[in-house]
Short mmCIF file of C-alpha atoms and ligand atoms in Angstrom, two decimals:
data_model
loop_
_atom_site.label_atom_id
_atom_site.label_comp_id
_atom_site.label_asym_id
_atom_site.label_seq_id
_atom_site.Cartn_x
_atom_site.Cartn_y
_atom_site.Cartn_z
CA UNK H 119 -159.84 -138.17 -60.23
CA UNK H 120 -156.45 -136.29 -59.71
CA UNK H 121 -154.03 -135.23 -62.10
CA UNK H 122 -151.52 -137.60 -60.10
CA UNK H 123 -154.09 -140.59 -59.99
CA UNK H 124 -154.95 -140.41 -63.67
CA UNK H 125 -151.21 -140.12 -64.88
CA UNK H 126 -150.53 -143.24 -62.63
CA UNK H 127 -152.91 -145.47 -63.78
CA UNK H 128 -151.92 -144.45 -67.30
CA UNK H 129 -148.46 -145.85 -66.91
CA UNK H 130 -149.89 -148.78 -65.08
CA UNK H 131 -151.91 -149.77 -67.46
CA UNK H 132 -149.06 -149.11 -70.37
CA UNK H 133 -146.86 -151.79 -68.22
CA UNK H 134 -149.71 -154.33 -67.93
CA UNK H 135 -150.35 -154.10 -71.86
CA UNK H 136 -146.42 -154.08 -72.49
CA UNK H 137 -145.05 -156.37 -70.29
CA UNK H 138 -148.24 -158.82 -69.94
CA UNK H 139 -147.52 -161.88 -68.13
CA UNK H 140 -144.62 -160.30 -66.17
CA UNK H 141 -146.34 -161.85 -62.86
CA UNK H 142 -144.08 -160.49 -60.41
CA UNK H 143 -142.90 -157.62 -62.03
CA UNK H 144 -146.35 -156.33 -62.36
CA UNK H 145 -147.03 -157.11 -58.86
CA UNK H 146 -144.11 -154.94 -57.65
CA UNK H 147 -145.60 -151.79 -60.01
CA UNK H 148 -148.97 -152.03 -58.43
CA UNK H 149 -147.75 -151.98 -55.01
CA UNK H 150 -145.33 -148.99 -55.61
CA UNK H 151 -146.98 -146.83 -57.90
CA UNK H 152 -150.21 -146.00 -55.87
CA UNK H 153 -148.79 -145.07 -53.23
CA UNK H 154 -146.54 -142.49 -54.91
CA UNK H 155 -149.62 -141.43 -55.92
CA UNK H 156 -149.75 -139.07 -52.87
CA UNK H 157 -146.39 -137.61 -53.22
CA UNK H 158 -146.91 -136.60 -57.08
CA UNK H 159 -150.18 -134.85 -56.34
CA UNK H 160 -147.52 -132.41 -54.23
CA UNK H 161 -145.09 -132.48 -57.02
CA UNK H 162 -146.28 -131.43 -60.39
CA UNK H 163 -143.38 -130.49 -61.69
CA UNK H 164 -142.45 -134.71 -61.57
CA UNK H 165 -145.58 -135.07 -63.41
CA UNK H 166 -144.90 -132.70 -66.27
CA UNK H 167 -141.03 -134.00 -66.30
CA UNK H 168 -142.45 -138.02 -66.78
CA UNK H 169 -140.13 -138.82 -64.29
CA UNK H 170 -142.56 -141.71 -62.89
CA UNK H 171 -143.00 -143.22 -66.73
CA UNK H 172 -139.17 -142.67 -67.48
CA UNK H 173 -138.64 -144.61 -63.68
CA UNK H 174 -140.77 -147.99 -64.55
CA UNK H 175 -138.04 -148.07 -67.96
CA UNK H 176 -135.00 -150.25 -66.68
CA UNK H 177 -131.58 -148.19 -68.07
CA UNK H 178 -130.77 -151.86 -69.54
CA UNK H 179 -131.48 -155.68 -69.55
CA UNK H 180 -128.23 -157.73 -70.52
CA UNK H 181 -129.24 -161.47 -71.37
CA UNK H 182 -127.11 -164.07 -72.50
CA UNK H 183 -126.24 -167.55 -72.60
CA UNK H 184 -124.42 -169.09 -70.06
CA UNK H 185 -122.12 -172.55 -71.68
CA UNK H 186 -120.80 -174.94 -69.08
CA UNK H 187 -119.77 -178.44 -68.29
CA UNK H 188 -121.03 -180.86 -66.08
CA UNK H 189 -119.11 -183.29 -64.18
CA UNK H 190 -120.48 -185.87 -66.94
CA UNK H 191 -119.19 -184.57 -69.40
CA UNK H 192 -122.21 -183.21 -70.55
CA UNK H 193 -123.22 -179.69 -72.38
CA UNK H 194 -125.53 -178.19 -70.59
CA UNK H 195 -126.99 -174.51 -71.17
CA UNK H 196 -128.59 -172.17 -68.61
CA UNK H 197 -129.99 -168.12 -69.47
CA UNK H 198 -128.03 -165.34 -67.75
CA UNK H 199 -128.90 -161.90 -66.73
CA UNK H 200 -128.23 -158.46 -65.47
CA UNK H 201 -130.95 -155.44 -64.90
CA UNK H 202 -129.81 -152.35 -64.94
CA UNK H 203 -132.40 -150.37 -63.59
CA UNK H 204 -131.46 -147.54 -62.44
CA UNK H 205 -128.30 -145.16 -61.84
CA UNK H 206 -129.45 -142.11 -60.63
CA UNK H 207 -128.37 -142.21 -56.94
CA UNK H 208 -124.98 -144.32 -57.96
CA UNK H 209 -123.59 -147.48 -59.43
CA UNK H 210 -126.10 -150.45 -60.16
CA UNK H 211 -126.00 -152.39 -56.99
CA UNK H 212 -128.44 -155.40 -56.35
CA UNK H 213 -127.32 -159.44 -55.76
CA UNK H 214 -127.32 -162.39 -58.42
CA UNK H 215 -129.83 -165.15 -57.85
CA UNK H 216 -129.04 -168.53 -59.30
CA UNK H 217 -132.55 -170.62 -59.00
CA UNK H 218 -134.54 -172.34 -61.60
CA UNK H 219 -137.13 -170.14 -61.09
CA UNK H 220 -135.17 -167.61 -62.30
CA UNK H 221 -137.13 -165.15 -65.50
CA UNK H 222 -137.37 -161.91 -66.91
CA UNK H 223 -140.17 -161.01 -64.90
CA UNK H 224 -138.34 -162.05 -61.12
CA UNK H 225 -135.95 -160.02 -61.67
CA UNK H 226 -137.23 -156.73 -63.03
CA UNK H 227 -139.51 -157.16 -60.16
CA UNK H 228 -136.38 -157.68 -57.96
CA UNK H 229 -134.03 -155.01 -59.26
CA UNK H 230 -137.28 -152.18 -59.76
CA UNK H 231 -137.88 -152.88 -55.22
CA UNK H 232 -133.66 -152.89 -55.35
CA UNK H 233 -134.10 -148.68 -56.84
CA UNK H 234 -136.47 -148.04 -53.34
CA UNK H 235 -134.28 -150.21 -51.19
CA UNK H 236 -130.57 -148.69 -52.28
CA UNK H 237 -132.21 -144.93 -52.07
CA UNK H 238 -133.72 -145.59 -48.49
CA UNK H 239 -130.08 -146.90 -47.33
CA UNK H 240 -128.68 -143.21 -47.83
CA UNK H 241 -125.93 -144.61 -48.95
CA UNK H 242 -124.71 -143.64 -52.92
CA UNK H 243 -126.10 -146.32 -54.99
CA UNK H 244 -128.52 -147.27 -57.87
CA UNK H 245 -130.67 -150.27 -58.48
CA UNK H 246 -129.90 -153.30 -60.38
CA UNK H 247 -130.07 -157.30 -60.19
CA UNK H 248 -128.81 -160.39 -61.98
CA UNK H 249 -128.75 -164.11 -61.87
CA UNK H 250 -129.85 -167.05 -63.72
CA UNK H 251 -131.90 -170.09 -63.46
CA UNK H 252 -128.95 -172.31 -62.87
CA UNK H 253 -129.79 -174.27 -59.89
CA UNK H 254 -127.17 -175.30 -57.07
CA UNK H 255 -128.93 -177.18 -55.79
CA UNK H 256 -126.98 -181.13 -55.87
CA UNK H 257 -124.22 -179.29 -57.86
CA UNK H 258 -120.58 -180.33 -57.12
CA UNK H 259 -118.04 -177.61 -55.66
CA UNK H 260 -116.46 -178.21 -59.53
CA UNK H 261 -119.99 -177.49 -61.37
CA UNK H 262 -120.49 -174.34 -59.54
CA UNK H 263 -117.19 -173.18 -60.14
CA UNK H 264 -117.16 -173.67 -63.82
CA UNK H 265 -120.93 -172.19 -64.23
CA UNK H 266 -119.77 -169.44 -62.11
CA UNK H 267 -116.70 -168.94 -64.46
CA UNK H 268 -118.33 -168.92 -67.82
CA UNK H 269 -121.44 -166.85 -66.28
CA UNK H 270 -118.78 -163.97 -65.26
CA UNK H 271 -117.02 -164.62 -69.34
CA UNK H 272 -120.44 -162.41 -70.19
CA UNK H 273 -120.86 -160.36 -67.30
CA UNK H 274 -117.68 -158.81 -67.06
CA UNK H 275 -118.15 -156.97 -69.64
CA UNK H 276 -121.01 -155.06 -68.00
CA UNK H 277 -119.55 -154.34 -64.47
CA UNK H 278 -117.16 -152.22 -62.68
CA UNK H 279 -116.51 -150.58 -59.12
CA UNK H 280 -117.87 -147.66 -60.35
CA UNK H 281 -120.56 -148.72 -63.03
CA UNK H 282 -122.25 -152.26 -61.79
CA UNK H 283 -121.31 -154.21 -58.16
CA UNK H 284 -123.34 -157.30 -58.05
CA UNK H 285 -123.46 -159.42 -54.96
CA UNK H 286 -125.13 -162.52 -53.83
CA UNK H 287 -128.98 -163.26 -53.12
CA UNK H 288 -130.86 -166.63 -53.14
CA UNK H 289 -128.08 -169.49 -54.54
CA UNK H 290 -125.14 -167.23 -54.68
CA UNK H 291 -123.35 -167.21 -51.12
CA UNK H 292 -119.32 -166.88 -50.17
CA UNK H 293 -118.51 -169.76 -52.47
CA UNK H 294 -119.87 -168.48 -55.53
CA UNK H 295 -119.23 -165.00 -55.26
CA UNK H 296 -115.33 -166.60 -54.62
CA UNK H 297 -115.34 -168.17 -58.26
CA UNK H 298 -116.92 -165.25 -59.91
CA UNK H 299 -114.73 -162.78 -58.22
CA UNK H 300 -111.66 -164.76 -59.19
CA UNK H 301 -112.70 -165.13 -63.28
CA UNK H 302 -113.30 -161.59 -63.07
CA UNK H 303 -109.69 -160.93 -62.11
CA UNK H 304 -108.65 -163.01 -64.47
CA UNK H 305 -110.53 -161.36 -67.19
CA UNK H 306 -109.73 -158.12 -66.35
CA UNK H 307 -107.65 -156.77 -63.33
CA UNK H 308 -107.80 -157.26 -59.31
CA UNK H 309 -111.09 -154.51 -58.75
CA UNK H 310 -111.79 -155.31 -55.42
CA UNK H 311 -114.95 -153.20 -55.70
CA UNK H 312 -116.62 -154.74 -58.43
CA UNK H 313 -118.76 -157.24 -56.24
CA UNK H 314 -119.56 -157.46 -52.75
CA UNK H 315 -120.18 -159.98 -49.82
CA UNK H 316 -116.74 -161.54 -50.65
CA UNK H 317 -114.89 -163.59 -48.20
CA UNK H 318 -113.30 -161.80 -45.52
CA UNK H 319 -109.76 -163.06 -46.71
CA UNK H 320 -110.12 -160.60 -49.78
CA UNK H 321 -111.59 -157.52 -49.03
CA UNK H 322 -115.42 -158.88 -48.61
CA UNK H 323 -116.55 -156.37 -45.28
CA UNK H 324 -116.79 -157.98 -41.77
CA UNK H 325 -121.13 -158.30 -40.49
CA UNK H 326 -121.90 -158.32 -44.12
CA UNK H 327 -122.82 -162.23 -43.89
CA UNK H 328 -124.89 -161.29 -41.00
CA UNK H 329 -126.24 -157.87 -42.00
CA UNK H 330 -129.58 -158.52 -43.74
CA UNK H 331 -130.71 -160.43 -40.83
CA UNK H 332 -128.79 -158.44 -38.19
CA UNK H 333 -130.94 -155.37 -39.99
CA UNK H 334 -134.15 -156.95 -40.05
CA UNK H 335 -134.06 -157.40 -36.44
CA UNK H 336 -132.83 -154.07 -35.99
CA UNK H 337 -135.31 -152.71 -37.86
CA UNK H 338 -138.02 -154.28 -35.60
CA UNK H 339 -135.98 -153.08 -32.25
CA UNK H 340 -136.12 -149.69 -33.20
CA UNK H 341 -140.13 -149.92 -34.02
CA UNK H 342 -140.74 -151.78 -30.56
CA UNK H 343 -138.91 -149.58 -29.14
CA UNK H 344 -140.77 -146.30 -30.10
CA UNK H 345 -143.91 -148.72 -29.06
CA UNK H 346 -142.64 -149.02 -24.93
CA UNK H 347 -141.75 -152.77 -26.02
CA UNK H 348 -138.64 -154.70 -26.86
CA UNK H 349 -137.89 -158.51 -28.16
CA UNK H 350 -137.91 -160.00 -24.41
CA UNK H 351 -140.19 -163.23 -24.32
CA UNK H 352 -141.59 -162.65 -27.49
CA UNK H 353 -142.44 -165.18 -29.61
CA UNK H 354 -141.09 -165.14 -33.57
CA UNK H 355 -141.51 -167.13 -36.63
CA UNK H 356 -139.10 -166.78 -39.07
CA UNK H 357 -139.00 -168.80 -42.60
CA UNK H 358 -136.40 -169.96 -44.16
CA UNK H 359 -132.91 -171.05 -43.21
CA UNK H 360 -130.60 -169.50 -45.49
CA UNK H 361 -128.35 -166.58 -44.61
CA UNK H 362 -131.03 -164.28 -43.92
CA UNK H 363 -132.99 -166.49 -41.98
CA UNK H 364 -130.32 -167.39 -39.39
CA UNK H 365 -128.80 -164.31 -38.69
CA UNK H 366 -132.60 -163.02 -38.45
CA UNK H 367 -132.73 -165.97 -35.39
CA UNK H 368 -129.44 -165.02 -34.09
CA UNK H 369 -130.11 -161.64 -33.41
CA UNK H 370 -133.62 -162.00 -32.28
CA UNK H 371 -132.65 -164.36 -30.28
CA UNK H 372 -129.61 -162.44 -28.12
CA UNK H 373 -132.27 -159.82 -27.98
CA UNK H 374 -134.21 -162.12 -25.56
CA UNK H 375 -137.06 -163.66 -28.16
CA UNK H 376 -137.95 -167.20 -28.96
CA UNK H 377 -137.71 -168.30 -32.56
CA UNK H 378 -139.96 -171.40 -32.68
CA UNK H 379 -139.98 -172.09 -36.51
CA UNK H 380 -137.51 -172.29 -39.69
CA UNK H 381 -138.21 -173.78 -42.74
CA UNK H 382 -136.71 -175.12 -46.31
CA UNK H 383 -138.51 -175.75 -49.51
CA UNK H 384 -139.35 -178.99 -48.74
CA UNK H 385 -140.84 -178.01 -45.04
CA UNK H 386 -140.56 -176.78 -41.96
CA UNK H 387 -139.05 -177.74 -38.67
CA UNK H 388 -141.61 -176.40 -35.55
CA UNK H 389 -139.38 -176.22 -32.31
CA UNK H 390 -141.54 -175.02 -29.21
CA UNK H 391 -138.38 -175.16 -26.77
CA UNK H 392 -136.65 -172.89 -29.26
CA UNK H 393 -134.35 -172.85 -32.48
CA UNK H 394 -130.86 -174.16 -31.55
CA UNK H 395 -128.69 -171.82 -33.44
CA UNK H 396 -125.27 -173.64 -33.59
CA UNK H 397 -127.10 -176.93 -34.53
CA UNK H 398 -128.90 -175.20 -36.74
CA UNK H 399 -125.77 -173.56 -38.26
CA UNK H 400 -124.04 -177.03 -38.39
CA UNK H 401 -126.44 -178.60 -40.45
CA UNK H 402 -127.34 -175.77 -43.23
CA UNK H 403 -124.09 -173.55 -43.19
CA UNK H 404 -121.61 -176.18 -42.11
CA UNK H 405 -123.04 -179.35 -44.38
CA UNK H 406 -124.96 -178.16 -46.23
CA UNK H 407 -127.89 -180.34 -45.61
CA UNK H 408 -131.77 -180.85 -45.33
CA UNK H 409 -133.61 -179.55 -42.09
CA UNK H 410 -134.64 -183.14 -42.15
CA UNK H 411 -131.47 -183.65 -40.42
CA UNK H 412 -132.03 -180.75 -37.91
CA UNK H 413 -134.97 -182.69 -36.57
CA UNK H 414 -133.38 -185.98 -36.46
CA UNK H 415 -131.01 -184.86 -34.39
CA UNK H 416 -133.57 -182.43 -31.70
CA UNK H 417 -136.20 -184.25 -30.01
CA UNK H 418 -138.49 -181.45 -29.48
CA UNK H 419 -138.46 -180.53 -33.12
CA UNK H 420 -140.88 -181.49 -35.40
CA UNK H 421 -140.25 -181.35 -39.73
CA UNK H 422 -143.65 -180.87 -41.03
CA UNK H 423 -143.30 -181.68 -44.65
CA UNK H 424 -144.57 -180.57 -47.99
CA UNK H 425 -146.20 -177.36 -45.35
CA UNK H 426 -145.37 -173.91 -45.12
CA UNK H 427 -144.38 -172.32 -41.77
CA UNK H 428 -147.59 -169.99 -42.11
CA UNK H 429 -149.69 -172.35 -42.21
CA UNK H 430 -149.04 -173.36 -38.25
CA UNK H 431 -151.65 -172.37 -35.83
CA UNK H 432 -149.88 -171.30 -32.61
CA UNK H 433 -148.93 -168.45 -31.14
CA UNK H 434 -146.74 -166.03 -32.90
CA UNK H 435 -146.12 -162.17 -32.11
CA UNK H 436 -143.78 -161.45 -34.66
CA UNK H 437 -143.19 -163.13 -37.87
CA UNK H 438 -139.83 -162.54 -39.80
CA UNK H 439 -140.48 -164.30 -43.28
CA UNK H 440 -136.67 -165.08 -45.21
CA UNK H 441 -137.27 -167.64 -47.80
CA UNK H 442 -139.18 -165.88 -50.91
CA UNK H 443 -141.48 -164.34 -52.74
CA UNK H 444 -145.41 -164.54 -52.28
CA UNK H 445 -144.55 -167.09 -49.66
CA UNK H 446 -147.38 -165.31 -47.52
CA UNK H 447 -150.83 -165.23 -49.63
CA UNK H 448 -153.85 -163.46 -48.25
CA UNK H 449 -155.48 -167.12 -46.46
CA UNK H 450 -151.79 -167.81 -44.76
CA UNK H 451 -152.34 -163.97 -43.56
CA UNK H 452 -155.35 -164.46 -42.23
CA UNK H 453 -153.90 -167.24 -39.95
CA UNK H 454 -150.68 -165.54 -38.76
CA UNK H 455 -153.72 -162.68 -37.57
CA UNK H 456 -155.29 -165.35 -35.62
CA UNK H 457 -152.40 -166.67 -33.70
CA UNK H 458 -152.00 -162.79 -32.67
CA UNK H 459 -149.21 -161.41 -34.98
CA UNK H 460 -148.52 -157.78 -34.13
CA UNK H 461 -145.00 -157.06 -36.19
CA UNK H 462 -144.48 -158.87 -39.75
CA UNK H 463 -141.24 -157.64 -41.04
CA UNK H 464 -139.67 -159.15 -44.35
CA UNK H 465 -135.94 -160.42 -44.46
CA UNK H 466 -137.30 -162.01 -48.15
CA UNK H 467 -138.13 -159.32 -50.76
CA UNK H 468 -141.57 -159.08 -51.37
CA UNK H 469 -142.94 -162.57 -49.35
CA UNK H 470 -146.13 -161.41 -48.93
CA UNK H 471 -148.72 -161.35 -51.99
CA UNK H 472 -151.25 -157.85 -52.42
CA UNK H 473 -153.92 -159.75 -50.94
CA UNK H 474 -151.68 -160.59 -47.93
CA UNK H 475 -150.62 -157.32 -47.09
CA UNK H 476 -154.30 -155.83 -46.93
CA UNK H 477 -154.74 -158.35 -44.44
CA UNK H 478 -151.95 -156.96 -42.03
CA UNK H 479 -153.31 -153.59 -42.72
CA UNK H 480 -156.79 -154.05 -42.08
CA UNK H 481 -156.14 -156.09 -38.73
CA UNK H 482 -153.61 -152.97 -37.69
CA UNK H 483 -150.73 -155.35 -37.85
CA UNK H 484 -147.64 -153.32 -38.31
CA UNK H 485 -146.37 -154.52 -42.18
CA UNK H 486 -142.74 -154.17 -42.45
CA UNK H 487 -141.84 -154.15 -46.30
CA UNK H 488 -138.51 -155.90 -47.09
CA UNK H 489 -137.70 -152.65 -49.26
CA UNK H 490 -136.86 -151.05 -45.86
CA UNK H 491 -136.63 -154.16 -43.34
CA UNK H 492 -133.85 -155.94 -45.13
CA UNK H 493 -132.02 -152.95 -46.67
CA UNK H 494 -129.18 -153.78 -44.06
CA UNK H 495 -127.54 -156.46 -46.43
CA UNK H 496 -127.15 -153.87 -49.14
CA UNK H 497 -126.48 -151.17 -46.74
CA UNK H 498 -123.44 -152.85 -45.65
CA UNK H 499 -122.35 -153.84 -49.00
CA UNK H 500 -122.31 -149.87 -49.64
CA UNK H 501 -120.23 -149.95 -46.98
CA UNK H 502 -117.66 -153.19 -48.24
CA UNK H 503 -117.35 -150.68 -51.69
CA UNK H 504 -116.34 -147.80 -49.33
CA UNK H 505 -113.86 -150.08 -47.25
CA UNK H 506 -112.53 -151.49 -50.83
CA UNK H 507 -112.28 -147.82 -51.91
CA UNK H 508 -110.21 -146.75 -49.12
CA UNK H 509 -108.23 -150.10 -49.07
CA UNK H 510 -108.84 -150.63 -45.62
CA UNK H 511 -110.99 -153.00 -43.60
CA UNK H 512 -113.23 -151.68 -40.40
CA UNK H 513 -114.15 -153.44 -37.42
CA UNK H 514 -117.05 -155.70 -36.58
CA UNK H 515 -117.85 -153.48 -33.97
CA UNK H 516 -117.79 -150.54 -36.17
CA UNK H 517 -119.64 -151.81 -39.11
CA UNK H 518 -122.41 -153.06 -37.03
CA UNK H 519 -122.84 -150.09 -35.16
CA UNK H 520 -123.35 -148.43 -38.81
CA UNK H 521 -125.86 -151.00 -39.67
CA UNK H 522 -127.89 -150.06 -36.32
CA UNK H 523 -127.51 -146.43 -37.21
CA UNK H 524 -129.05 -146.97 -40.93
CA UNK H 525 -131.61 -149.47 -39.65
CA UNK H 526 -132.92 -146.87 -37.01
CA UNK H 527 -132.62 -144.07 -39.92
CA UNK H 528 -134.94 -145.80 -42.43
CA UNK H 529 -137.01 -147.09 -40.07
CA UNK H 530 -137.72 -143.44 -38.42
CA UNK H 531 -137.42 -142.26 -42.37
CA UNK H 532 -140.49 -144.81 -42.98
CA UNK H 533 -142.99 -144.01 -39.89
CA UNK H 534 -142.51 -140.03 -40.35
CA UNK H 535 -143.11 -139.88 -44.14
CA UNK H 536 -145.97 -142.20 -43.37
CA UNK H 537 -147.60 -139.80 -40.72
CA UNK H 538 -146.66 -136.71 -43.26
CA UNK H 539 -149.84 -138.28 -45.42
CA UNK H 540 -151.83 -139.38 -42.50
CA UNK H 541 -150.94 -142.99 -42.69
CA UNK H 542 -149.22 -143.30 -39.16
CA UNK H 543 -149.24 -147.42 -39.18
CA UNK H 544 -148.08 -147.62 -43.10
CA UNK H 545 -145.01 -148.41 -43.62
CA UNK H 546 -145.38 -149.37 -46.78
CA UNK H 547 -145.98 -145.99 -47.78
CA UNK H 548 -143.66 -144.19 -46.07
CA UNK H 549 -141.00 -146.48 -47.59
CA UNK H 550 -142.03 -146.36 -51.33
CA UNK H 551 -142.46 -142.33 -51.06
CA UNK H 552 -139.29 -141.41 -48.94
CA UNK H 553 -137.49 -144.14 -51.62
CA UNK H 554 -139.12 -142.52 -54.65
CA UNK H 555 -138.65 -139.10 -53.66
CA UNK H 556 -135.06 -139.11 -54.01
CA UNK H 557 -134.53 -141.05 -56.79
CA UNK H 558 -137.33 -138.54 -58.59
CA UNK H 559 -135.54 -135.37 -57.46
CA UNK H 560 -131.83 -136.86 -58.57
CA UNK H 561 -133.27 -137.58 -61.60
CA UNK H 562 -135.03 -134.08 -62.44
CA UNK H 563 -132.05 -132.48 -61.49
CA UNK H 564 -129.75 -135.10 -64.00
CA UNK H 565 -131.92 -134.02 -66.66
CA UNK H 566 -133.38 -136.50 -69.75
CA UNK H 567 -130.94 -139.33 -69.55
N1 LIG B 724 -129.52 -159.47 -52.53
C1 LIG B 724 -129.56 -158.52 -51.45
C2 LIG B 724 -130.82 -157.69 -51.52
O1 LIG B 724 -131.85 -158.19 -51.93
C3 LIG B 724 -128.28 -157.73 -51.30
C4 LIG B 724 -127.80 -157.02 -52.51
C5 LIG B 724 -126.41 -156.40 -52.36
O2 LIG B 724 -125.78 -156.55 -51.33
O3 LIG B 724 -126.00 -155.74 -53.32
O4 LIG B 724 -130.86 -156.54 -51.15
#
């Protein structure tokens, strides 16, 4: 055994002792660390500097309580939190996830991927996430605000333009970021930097709604591209159908592909004549309602419920999964290779389980990891901070073209790092190495901090 490979396992095994039970964070550690494996054996000095067991150490965990008032009347009590992983390549960036699943473990998972994701972006930032395991879901517009009020009581005491930006993920959309942007003013002073993915009425960055899905799809161009192919005709699957999802469907499909699937967590709506976007839009974005209704209103769309989209045998070329994590275990996998999947690119961070990516790597399926295929959201939040820096606002045209620009530079950043270690078709690799390898080198140079 190498030098590298035993110092690896060391710290993996120090994690699994330490933080046993941490499902998902443990998950993320065994899919990143051996592959950095590689890149250590060519880097001693890394090795002899701990840099890899000083990594896996968040910076900080903030937890608190988060106090708030139903529209009962009632006291009710949820658990807060901000990771702050890592700061070596810039301010903590990473979203805030309100969803009752919500733990310790989800987000260190969440916030370690967030170090790879921010470094691959180019773009000056560090790693972090936050949220709670509030749940919007049947919450009034008055609930959310007052949750989102007393949450940012606590967390404003953590964050800054140049120390913390949080943003939105899974839960925390225009709306919420609204109310928590607005307490923090009122807390401290009108920092238009300190969070990102506001509305575009004060200072949130035009395509930044649309970017992780806009990237994802760009991502995916710029592969089929370098493979003499495009999106024409093909057929996609995407899950989900929250703001990743759609704006996955609404590139794909002005790129000439046909999204046939979408899904919520209570189902998922199988359209064969294709996903009609504005419908589609109307129902989720607009009322905020079930898919249920997006079927009652298209004929040609069935709701399968209580099923997940992977679990549909038809064809399907490229599958863009948006909803969650481990939404793709190794069986699902194994169907999505039957119906003929060549591309599976992640718009949701970390949707497919260990067992699930083998599968796309053993059937020569080209595995997209969402550490580099949806690094457009937070790509073009690094670019709302610059726009709030300079106090100006860019064009649609202009911030899109950006995204395309970083999309194509990851992806290329991916595939060549990949064929440096002889893995031409892993991605995964090439992501987690190019993404460790400058965080590691920032770090040396920072010194023990
Ligand atoms: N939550 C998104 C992600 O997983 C975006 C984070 C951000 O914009 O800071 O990357």
């Amino acid at each position: 055994m190498t030098n590298a490979k035993k110092y690896v396992q060391t710290i993996q095994e120090k994690l699994h002792q330490q933080d046993r039970g941490e499902v998902e964070f443990l998950q993320a550690i065994d899919e990143v660390l051996p592959t950095v494996t590689h890149f250590l054996e060519n880097h001693p000095e890394y090795i002899e500097q701990n840099i890899l067991g000083i990594l896996v150490e968040p910076e900080r965990i903030i937890q608190f309580r988060v106090p708030w008032q139903d529209d009962q009347g009632n006291w009710c009590v949820n658990r807060g939190y901000r990771i702050q992983y890592n700061s070596a390549l810039g301010p903590y960036k990473g979203g805030l996830r309100f969803h009752p699943s919500v733990n310790l473990s989800i987000l260190k998972f969440l916030a370690f991927e967030q170090i790879f994701k921010n470094s691959l972006t180019g773009l000056p930032i560090g790693g972090g996430k936050g949220g709670s395991d509030f749940d919007p879901k049947g919450k009034s517009d008055g609930e959310i605000m007052r949750f989102c009020q007393s949450f940012m009581l606590e967390l404003s005491k953590h964050i800054g333009p140049s120390l913390d930006v949080p943003a939105g993920d899974i839960g925390v959309g225009g709306r919420e970021i609204g109310y928590l942007f607005g307490a923090y003013k009122r807390i401290k002073q009108y920092d238009a930097g300190v969070l990102t993915g506001k509305p575009l009425n004060f200072w949130g960055s035009k395509v930044r709604t649309e970017a992780t899905g806009y990237g994802l799809v760009y991502f995916v161009k710029h592969l089929l591209a370098q493979e003499q192919d495009s999106f024409t005709d093909k057929t996609v699957f995407v899950s989900g159908s929250g703001n990743v999802a759609i704006y996955a469907i609404e590139k794909a499909q002005a790129l000439g592909a046909k999204v046939v699937t979408c899904s919520d967590s209570s189902g998922f709506i199988y359209d064969p004549t294709g996903i009609d976007l504005d419908l589609l839009k109307e129902v989720k974005e607009k009322n905020r309602q079930r898919l249920t209704e997006y079927a009652a209103q298209k004929t040609s769309a069935v709701y399968h419920e209580g099923k997940s989209v992977w679990s549909l045998e038809e064809v399907c070329e490229i599958a863009l999964p948006c909803a969650t994590q481990n939404e793709i275990t190794g069986e699902l996998a194994e169907i999505l290779v039957k119906n003929g999947v060549q591309i599976v690119a992640e718009g949701a961070n970390m949707p497919a389980t260990v067992e699930a990516v083998s599968a796309f790597h053993d059937a020569g399926v080209w595995y997209c990891p969402g550490k580099a295929a949806n690094a457009g959201g937070v790509a073009v939040s690094a670019l709302e901070m610059s726009q709030n820096s300079q106090r100006l606002t860019w064009e649609s045209e202009q911030v899109d073209q950006q995204l395309d620009e970083i999309m194509q530079t990851i992806y290329e950043t991916c595939r060549q790092t990949a064929a440096e270690y002889d893995e031409e078709k892993n991605l995964l690799l090439g992501a987690n190495i190019a993404g460790f390898a400058k965080v590691a080198e920032a770090m040396s140079a920072q010194g023990l901090v």
